[in-house]
């Protein structure tokens, strides 16, 4: 069975962009692939986090994975820092990666620009840790939003280079970026992607927002000049609202355009807010329903399963590089 691996950071709140661009696809793909869904807390600490809040958000993200429909009977859910192999393989890949290729990462450049001084080494190295996540599990497919495409290309390059220099070790993963929803835009600025770090909190609808906030955010959503409600790239604000409507209702673009043919922007925003509130209601109830015991049992099970696989890949990579260490040196010749 082919494998998928993906992850999200336990920072801030999960928003509609995360759901429509990534999590939603994890849920459908878990039936066809052996699936690993990671809570990437080591990525989270590449920017300063409040420790108590990070721990709370880590637990909350596990609840969110379950509530969106990831089935722990089918998929492995685990916390990145529980599997030390992620950090260990990162070091090895650091010795394969080049400064110049990391300097080209647009996400790093954007984040570094915001920070100016004291840009952390971890932030620079973020994509190598992500490559380690993916390669440890011999992953075939990585379902992510459009913003992660460049990181996936780097992952492939590192795997190809390692395999070339040390012998076939890692499977080369493919990105899975959905045709619709891979880049949900901010409601307050359709030129920017919806993001938890948006300066304007009204641009971003959180999965755990209450009904009033959702209504308010859609009501304030920026629209384009004009009045027609059509899927039209040259009207990015309306196209974004329609894309969200399409993904939440499962209706086709034609059905949606017919439905709104004689209606105005205010009506579109109102219906979209109602659809979102209805969609999120049962989800939010499921988040609240998971117990701590259930959660810790599941995360321990996930950790054990993930470790088993990660260990084999890490040891193979170490042996190929000639860094197996004392315990294994004796049996090494037989294994390579
Ligand atoms: P993060 O919360 O940054 O760890 O992101 C988790 C997942 O959500 C990744 O696969 C991202 O590519 C995806 N994602 C983040 N923002 C958006 C967005 N505005 N539209 C679509 N996908 C997104
Ligand atoms: N960098 C990803 C993001 O911000 C999160 C992530 C970390 C990830 N490791 C991963 C996604 C491995 C897919 C596979 O969205």
Short mmCIF file of C-alpha atoms and ligand atoms in Angstrom, two decimals:
data_model
loop_
_atom_site.label_atom_id
_atom_site.label_comp_id
_atom_site.label_asym_id
_atom_site.label_seq_id
_atom_site.Cartn_x
_atom_site.Cartn_y
_atom_site.Cartn_z
CA UNK A 1 0.00 0.00 0.00
CA UNK A 2 1.35 3.42 -0.90
CA UNK A 3 2.01 5.95 1.85
CA UNK A 4 1.04 9.52 2.53
CA UNK A 5 2.59 11.83 5.09
CA UNK A 6 1.50 15.31 6.04
CA UNK A 7 1.54 17.65 8.98
CA UNK A 8 0.43 20.97 10.39
CA UNK A 9 1.93 23.23 13.02
CA UNK A 10 0.28 23.50 16.43
CA UNK A 11 0.55 27.27 16.44
CA UNK A 12 -2.37 29.64 16.52
CA UNK A 13 -5.62 28.29 15.25
CA UNK A 14 -6.47 26.05 12.34
CA UNK A 15 -8.32 28.04 9.69
CA UNK A 16 -10.51 27.36 6.69
CA UNK A 17 -7.48 27.58 4.37
CA UNK A 18 -5.73 24.78 6.27
CA UNK A 19 -8.88 22.70 6.14
CA UNK A 20 -9.81 23.26 2.51
CA UNK A 21 -6.23 23.16 1.20
CA UNK A 22 -4.93 20.24 3.23
CA UNK A 23 -6.84 18.49 6.04
CA UNK A 24 -9.91 17.82 3.95
CA UNK A 25 -7.80 15.87 1.46
CA UNK A 26 -6.07 13.91 4.19
CA UNK A 27 -9.47 12.63 5.24
CA UNK A 28 -10.36 11.34 1.79
CA UNK A 29 -6.90 9.98 0.96
CA UNK A 30 -6.62 7.93 4.17
CA UNK A 31 -8.86 5.29 2.60
CA UNK A 32 -6.48 4.67 -0.29
CA UNK A 33 -3.09 5.10 1.41
CA UNK A 34 -1.32 4.08 4.55
CA UNK A 35 -1.38 7.48 6.24
CA UNK A 36 0.76 9.38 8.72
CA UNK A 37 -0.43 12.71 10.08
CA UNK A 38 2.03 14.54 12.26
CA UNK A 39 1.67 17.46 14.65
CA UNK A 40 4.86 19.30 13.80
CA UNK A 41 5.79 20.96 17.09
CA UNK A 42 9.51 21.07 16.19
CA UNK A 43 8.56 23.27 13.26
CA UNK A 44 6.45 25.40 15.59
CA UNK A 45 9.45 26.33 17.76
CA UNK A 46 11.25 27.88 14.79
CA UNK A 47 9.38 30.98 15.96
CA UNK A 48 9.12 31.87 19.64
CA UNK A 49 6.25 30.08 21.39
CA UNK A 50 4.77 30.34 24.84
CA UNK A 51 5.48 26.86 26.32
CA UNK A 52 2.15 26.34 28.08
CA UNK A 53 0.22 27.57 25.08
CA UNK A 54 2.21 25.38 22.69
CA UNK A 55 1.43 22.29 24.78
CA UNK A 56 -2.25 23.21 24.79
CA UNK A 57 -2.32 23.84 21.04
CA UNK A 58 -0.57 20.53 20.40
CA UNK A 59 -3.37 18.70 22.15
CA UNK A 60 -5.98 20.82 20.42
CA UNK A 61 -4.53 20.03 17.00
CA UNK A 62 -4.78 16.29 17.74
CA UNK A 63 -8.46 16.87 18.62
CA UNK A 64 -8.91 18.78 15.39
CA UNK A 65 -7.36 15.99 13.31
CA UNK A 66 -9.87 13.58 14.82
CA UNK A 67 -12.81 15.94 14.52
CA UNK A 68 -12.27 16.66 10.81
CA UNK A 69 -12.53 12.93 10.22
CA UNK A 70 -9.09 11.38 10.45
CA UNK A 71 -9.80 7.87 11.62
CA UNK A 72 -7.18 6.58 14.06
CA UNK A 73 -8.06 3.02 13.00
CA UNK A 74 -6.90 3.84 9.48
CA UNK A 75 -4.26 6.50 10.04
CA UNK A 76 -1.33 7.12 12.35
CA UNK A 77 -1.53 10.40 14.26
CA UNK A 78 1.55 11.42 16.24
CA UNK A 79 3.57 14.29 17.67
CA UNK A 80 6.83 15.07 15.86
CA UNK A 81 8.94 15.52 19.02
CA UNK A 82 7.88 12.04 20.22
CA UNK A 83 9.94 10.49 17.43
CA UNK A 84 13.57 11.55 17.88
CA UNK A 85 14.45 10.21 14.43
CA UNK A 86 13.02 13.41 12.89
CA UNK A 87 15.74 15.53 14.51
CA UNK A 88 18.41 12.92 13.83
CA UNK A 89 17.68 12.62 10.13
CA UNK A 90 17.55 16.42 9.92
CA UNK A 91 21.18 16.55 10.97
CA UNK A 92 22.16 14.04 8.31
CA UNK A 93 20.23 15.93 5.64
CA UNK A 94 21.79 19.20 6.82
CA UNK A 95 25.04 17.72 5.61
CA UNK A 96 23.49 17.07 2.21
CA UNK A 97 21.60 20.37 1.81
CA UNK A 98 23.27 23.52 0.58
CA UNK A 99 22.99 27.02 1.98
CA UNK A 100 22.19 28.39 -1.47
CA UNK A 101 19.16 26.16 -1.94
CA UNK A 102 17.75 27.03 1.49
CA UNK A 103 18.35 30.73 0.84
CA UNK A 104 16.05 30.43 -2.17
CA UNK A 105 13.04 29.25 -0.12
CA UNK A 106 10.36 31.91 -0.49
CA UNK A 107 8.72 31.09 2.85
CA UNK A 108 12.05 31.66 4.62
CA UNK A 109 12.61 34.91 2.76
CA UNK A 110 9.14 36.16 3.72
CA UNK A 111 9.51 35.19 7.36
CA UNK A 112 13.06 36.54 7.61
CA UNK A 113 11.94 39.84 6.09
CA UNK A 114 9.29 40.23 8.80
CA UNK A 115 11.83 39.50 11.51
CA UNK A 116 14.83 41.43 10.11
CA UNK A 117 17.23 40.78 12.96
CA UNK A 118 17.88 37.62 14.92
CA UNK A 119 16.50 35.23 12.34
CA UNK A 120 16.83 31.81 13.97
CA UNK A 121 18.92 29.01 12.52
CA UNK A 122 15.90 26.76 13.03
CA UNK A 123 13.81 28.98 10.79
CA UNK A 124 16.44 28.69 8.08
CA UNK A 125 16.59 24.93 8.52
CA UNK A 126 12.80 24.46 8.61
CA UNK A 127 12.61 22.90 5.12
CA UNK A 128 15.28 20.30 5.95
CA UNK A 129 13.30 19.18 9.00
CA UNK A 130 10.27 18.93 6.74
CA UNK A 131 12.27 16.79 4.29
CA UNK A 132 13.28 14.51 7.18
CA UNK A 133 9.61 14.16 8.21
CA UNK A 134 8.65 13.00 4.76
CA UNK A 135 11.64 10.82 3.88
CA UNK A 136 11.65 8.85 7.16
CA UNK A 137 8.38 7.18 6.18
CA UNK A 138 9.33 6.33 2.57
CA UNK A 139 6.40 8.51 1.59
CA UNK A 140 4.83 8.34 -1.87
CA UNK A 141 2.49 11.32 -1.68
CA UNK A 142 2.38 14.53 0.39
CA UNK A 143 -1.00 16.30 0.46
CA UNK A 144 -0.38 20.01 1.14
CA UNK A 145 -1.51 23.47 0.08
CA UNK A 146 0.19 25.38 -2.73
CA UNK A 147 2.50 27.25 -0.31
CA UNK A 148 4.43 24.04 0.44
CA UNK A 149 5.28 23.17 -3.17
CA UNK A 150 8.79 24.59 -3.05
CA UNK A 151 9.56 22.70 0.16
CA UNK A 152 8.47 19.50 -1.56
CA UNK A 153 10.81 20.16 -4.46
CA UNK A 154 13.69 20.61 -2.01
CA UNK A 155 12.72 17.33 -0.29
CA UNK A 156 12.90 15.55 -3.63
CA UNK A 157 16.26 17.14 -4.46
CA UNK A 158 17.77 16.09 -1.11
CA UNK A 159 16.50 12.52 -1.49
CA UNK A 160 17.81 12.24 -5.05
CA UNK A 161 21.20 13.63 -4.02
CA UNK A 162 21.49 11.30 -1.01
CA UNK A 163 20.49 8.27 -3.10
CA UNK A 164 23.02 9.20 -5.77
CA UNK A 165 25.88 9.72 -3.33
CA UNK A 166 25.24 6.91 -0.83
CA UNK A 167 23.01 4.40 -2.61
CA UNK A 168 19.27 4.02 -2.87
CA UNK A 169 17.79 4.86 0.54
CA UNK A 170 14.79 7.18 0.23
CA UNK A 171 11.65 6.95 -1.86
CA UNK A 172 11.14 10.13 -3.91
CA UNK A 173 7.81 11.70 -2.82
CA UNK A 174 5.28 13.49 -5.02
CA UNK A 175 3.27 16.52 -3.86
CA UNK A 176 -0.51 16.28 -3.90
CA UNK A 177 -1.87 19.78 -4.34
CA UNK A 178 -5.63 19.98 -4.93
CA UNK A 179 -6.95 21.66 -8.09
CA UNK A 180 -9.49 23.63 -6.09
CA UNK A 181 -8.74 25.12 -2.66
CA UNK A 182 -4.92 24.88 -2.68
CA UNK A 183 -4.70 28.59 -1.96
CA UNK A 184 -7.63 30.08 -0.05
CA UNK A 185 -7.20 33.84 0.14
CA UNK A 186 -7.67 36.27 3.03
CA UNK A 187 -11.21 37.66 3.32
CA UNK A 188 -9.80 41.13 3.95
CA UNK A 189 -7.16 41.09 1.20
CA UNK A 190 -7.68 38.68 -1.71
CA UNK A 191 -4.09 39.26 -2.85
CA UNK A 192 -2.77 37.45 0.27
CA UNK A 193 -3.31 33.84 1.30
CA UNK A 194 -5.51 33.20 4.31
CA UNK A 195 -3.06 32.89 7.17
CA UNK A 196 -3.10 32.80 10.96
CA UNK A 197 -0.38 35.42 10.98
CA UNK A 198 -2.57 37.84 9.02
CA UNK A 199 -2.43 41.32 10.56
CA UNK A 200 -6.18 41.65 10.17
CA UNK A 201 -7.96 38.91 12.17
CA UNK A 202 -11.09 39.41 10.08
CA UNK A 203 -9.35 37.92 7.05
CA UNK A 204 -9.09 34.47 8.54
CA UNK A 205 -11.96 32.17 9.59
CA UNK A 206 -10.88 29.74 12.31
CA UNK A 207 -12.41 26.28 12.55
CA UNK A 208 -13.15 26.97 16.22
CA UNK A 209 -14.67 30.44 15.69
CA UNK A 210 -18.14 30.94 17.15
CA UNK A 211 -21.11 31.65 14.91
CA UNK A 212 -21.08 35.42 15.57
CA UNK A 213 -17.43 35.80 14.58
CA UNK A 214 -17.98 33.80 11.41
CA UNK A 215 -20.99 35.95 10.48
CA UNK A 216 -19.01 39.12 11.17
CA UNK A 217 -15.95 38.05 9.19
CA UNK A 218 -17.92 37.13 6.08
CA UNK A 219 -20.04 40.28 6.35
CA UNK A 220 -16.85 42.38 6.32
CA UNK A 221 -15.24 40.37 3.53
CA UNK A 222 -13.81 42.53 0.77
CA UNK A 223 -15.54 42.20 -2.62
CA UNK A 224 -14.59 43.34 -6.13
CA UNK A 225 -16.06 46.19 -8.09
CA UNK A 226 -18.97 45.07 -10.26
CA UNK A 227 -22.01 43.05 -9.35
CA UNK A 228 -21.95 39.70 -11.15
CA UNK A 229 -21.30 36.56 -9.15
CA UNK A 230 -19.14 34.32 -11.30
CA UNK A 231 -15.99 32.19 -10.97
CA UNK A 232 -13.71 34.69 -12.64
CA UNK A 233 -9.98 34.90 -11.92
CA UNK A 234 -9.96 38.60 -12.66
CA UNK A 235 -12.33 39.08 -9.69
CA UNK A 236 -10.26 37.38 -7.01
CA UNK A 237 -12.33 38.34 -3.96
CA UNK A 238 -15.57 36.88 -5.33
CA UNK A 239 -13.77 33.90 -6.86
CA UNK A 240 -12.33 33.14 -3.41
CA UNK A 241 -15.74 33.33 -1.70
CA UNK A 242 -17.24 31.10 -4.40
CA UNK A 243 -14.43 28.57 -4.04
CA UNK A 244 -15.09 28.30 -0.31
CA UNK A 245 -18.82 27.93 -1.04
CA UNK A 246 -18.09 25.23 -3.63
CA UNK A 247 -15.90 23.16 -1.33
CA UNK A 248 -18.21 23.40 1.68
CA UNK A 249 -21.40 22.57 -0.24
CA UNK A 250 -20.03 20.14 -2.83
CA UNK A 251 -22.04 21.97 -5.54
CA UNK A 252 -20.59 22.47 -9.03
CA UNK A 253 -19.48 25.95 -10.22
CA UNK A 254 -22.40 26.00 -12.73
CA UNK A 255 -24.97 25.20 -10.04
CA UNK A 256 -23.50 27.92 -7.84
CA UNK A 257 -23.46 30.57 -10.56
CA UNK A 258 -27.10 29.71 -11.43
CA UNK A 259 -28.06 29.89 -7.78
CA UNK A 260 -26.57 33.38 -7.37
CA UNK A 261 -27.52 34.67 -10.84
CA UNK A 262 -30.06 37.22 -9.64
CA UNK A 263 -28.51 37.89 -6.25
CA UNK A 264 -26.07 40.44 -4.88
CA UNK A 265 -22.80 40.30 -2.98
CA UNK A 266 -24.51 40.76 0.40
CA UNK A 267 -26.63 37.68 -0.24
CA UNK A 268 -23.56 35.64 -1.25
CA UNK A 269 -21.75 36.63 1.93
CA UNK A 270 -24.78 35.85 4.07
CA UNK A 271 -25.32 32.41 2.55
CA UNK A 272 -21.64 31.60 2.77
CA UNK A 273 -21.57 32.56 6.46
CA UNK A 274 -24.62 30.36 7.11
CA UNK A 275 -23.11 27.41 5.23
CA UNK A 276 -19.85 27.76 7.17
CA UNK A 277 -21.57 27.99 10.55
CA UNK A 278 -23.63 24.87 9.76
CA UNK A 279 -20.58 23.02 8.50
CA UNK A 280 -18.50 23.83 11.58
CA UNK A 281 -21.19 23.14 14.20
CA UNK A 282 -20.88 19.30 14.29
CA UNK A 283 -17.12 19.60 13.87
CA UNK A 284 -16.83 21.83 16.94
CA UNK A 285 -18.99 19.43 18.96
CA UNK A 286 -16.63 16.58 18.06
CA UNK A 287 -13.59 18.63 19.13
CA UNK A 288 -15.15 19.15 22.54
CA UNK A 289 -16.17 15.49 22.86
CA UNK A 290 -12.71 13.87 22.79
CA UNK A 291 -11.37 12.96 26.21
CA UNK A 292 -7.77 13.33 27.42
CA UNK A 293 -7.41 9.57 28.02
CA UNK A 294 -8.57 8.77 24.52
CA UNK A 295 -6.15 11.31 23.11
CA UNK A 296 -3.07 10.20 25.01
CA UNK A 297 -3.73 6.52 24.23
CA UNK A 298 -4.00 7.33 20.58
CA UNK A 299 -0.91 9.53 20.46
CA UNK A 300 1.16 6.85 22.21
CA UNK A 301 -0.02 4.25 19.73
CA UNK A 302 0.83 6.64 16.89
CA UNK A 303 4.25 7.36 18.34
CA UNK A 304 5.11 3.65 18.59
CA UNK A 305 4.02 2.90 15.05
CA UNK A 306 5.84 5.93 13.63
CA UNK A 307 9.04 5.11 15.56
CA UNK A 308 9.24 1.60 14.17
CA UNK A 309 9.24 2.80 10.59
CA UNK A 310 11.38 5.87 11.20
CA UNK A 311 14.03 3.79 12.96
CA UNK A 312 14.53 1.48 10.00
CA UNK A 313 14.98 4.35 7.55
CA UNK A 314 17.31 6.27 9.87
CA UNK A 315 19.51 3.25 10.51
CA UNK A 316 19.73 2.50 6.82
CA UNK A 317 20.75 6.09 6.07
CA UNK A 318 23.35 6.02 8.87
CA UNK A 319 24.80 2.73 7.69
CA UNK A 320 25.02 3.99 4.11
CA UNK A 321 26.97 7.00 5.35
CA UNK A 322 29.28 4.94 7.52
CA UNK A 323 28.06 6.38 10.84
CA UNK A 324 26.40 3.34 12.37
CA UNK A 325 28.29 3.58 15.66
CA UNK A 326 29.89 1.02 17.95
CA UNK A 327 26.95 -1.29 18.55
CA UNK A 328 26.31 -1.96 14.91
CA UNK A 329 29.77 -1.86 13.40
CA UNK A 330 30.22 -5.59 13.87
CA UNK A 331 27.20 -6.61 11.85
CA UNK A 332 27.53 -3.84 9.34
CA UNK A 333 29.09 -5.66 6.44
CA UNK A 334 26.16 -8.01 6.30
CA UNK A 335 23.59 -5.23 6.24
CA UNK A 336 24.79 -2.84 3.57
P1 LIG B 1 0.32 25.13 8.70
O1 LIG B 1 -0.77 25.41 9.63
O2 LIG B 1 1.07 26.34 8.24
O3 LIG B 1 1.22 24.07 9.24
O4 LIG B 1 -0.33 24.55 7.37
C1 LIG B 1 -1.00 23.30 7.31
C2 LIG B 1 -1.45 23.02 5.88
O5 LIG B 1 -2.40 24.00 5.42
C3 LIG B 1 -0.33 23.02 4.82
O6 LIG B 1 -0.51 21.90 3.97
C4 LIG B 1 -0.54 24.30 4.07
O7 LIG B 1 -0.11 24.21 2.73
C5 LIG B 1 -2.05 24.46 4.13
N1 LIG B 1 -2.47 25.88 4.00
C6 LIG B 1 -2.08 26.91 4.80
N2 LIG B 1 -2.67 28.08 4.42
C7 LIG B 1 -3.46 27.77 3.34
C8 LIG B 1 -4.34 28.54 2.51
N3 LIG B 1 -4.53 29.85 2.70
N4 LIG B 1 -4.98 27.90 1.51
C9 LIG B 1 -4.80 26.56 1.31
N5 LIG B 1 -3.99 25.79 2.07
C10 LIG B 1 -3.33 26.36 3.08
N1 LIG B 2 5.62 23.07 6.59
C1 LIG B 2 4.28 22.59 6.63
C2 LIG B 2 3.32 23.80 6.75
O1 LIG B 2 3.62 24.80 7.32
C3 LIG B 2 4.03 21.66 7.76
C4 LIG B 2 4.83 20.41 7.61
C5 LIG B 2 5.93 20.05 8.35
C6 LIG B 2 4.61 19.36 6.68
N2 LIG B 2 6.38 18.85 7.94
C7 LIG B 2 5.62 18.40 6.92
C8 LIG B 2 3.67 19.17 5.66
C9 LIG B 2 5.73 17.25 6.14
C10 LIG B 2 3.78 18.00 4.91
C11 LIG B 2 4.79 17.06 5.14
O2 LIG B 2 2.27 23.72 6.31
#
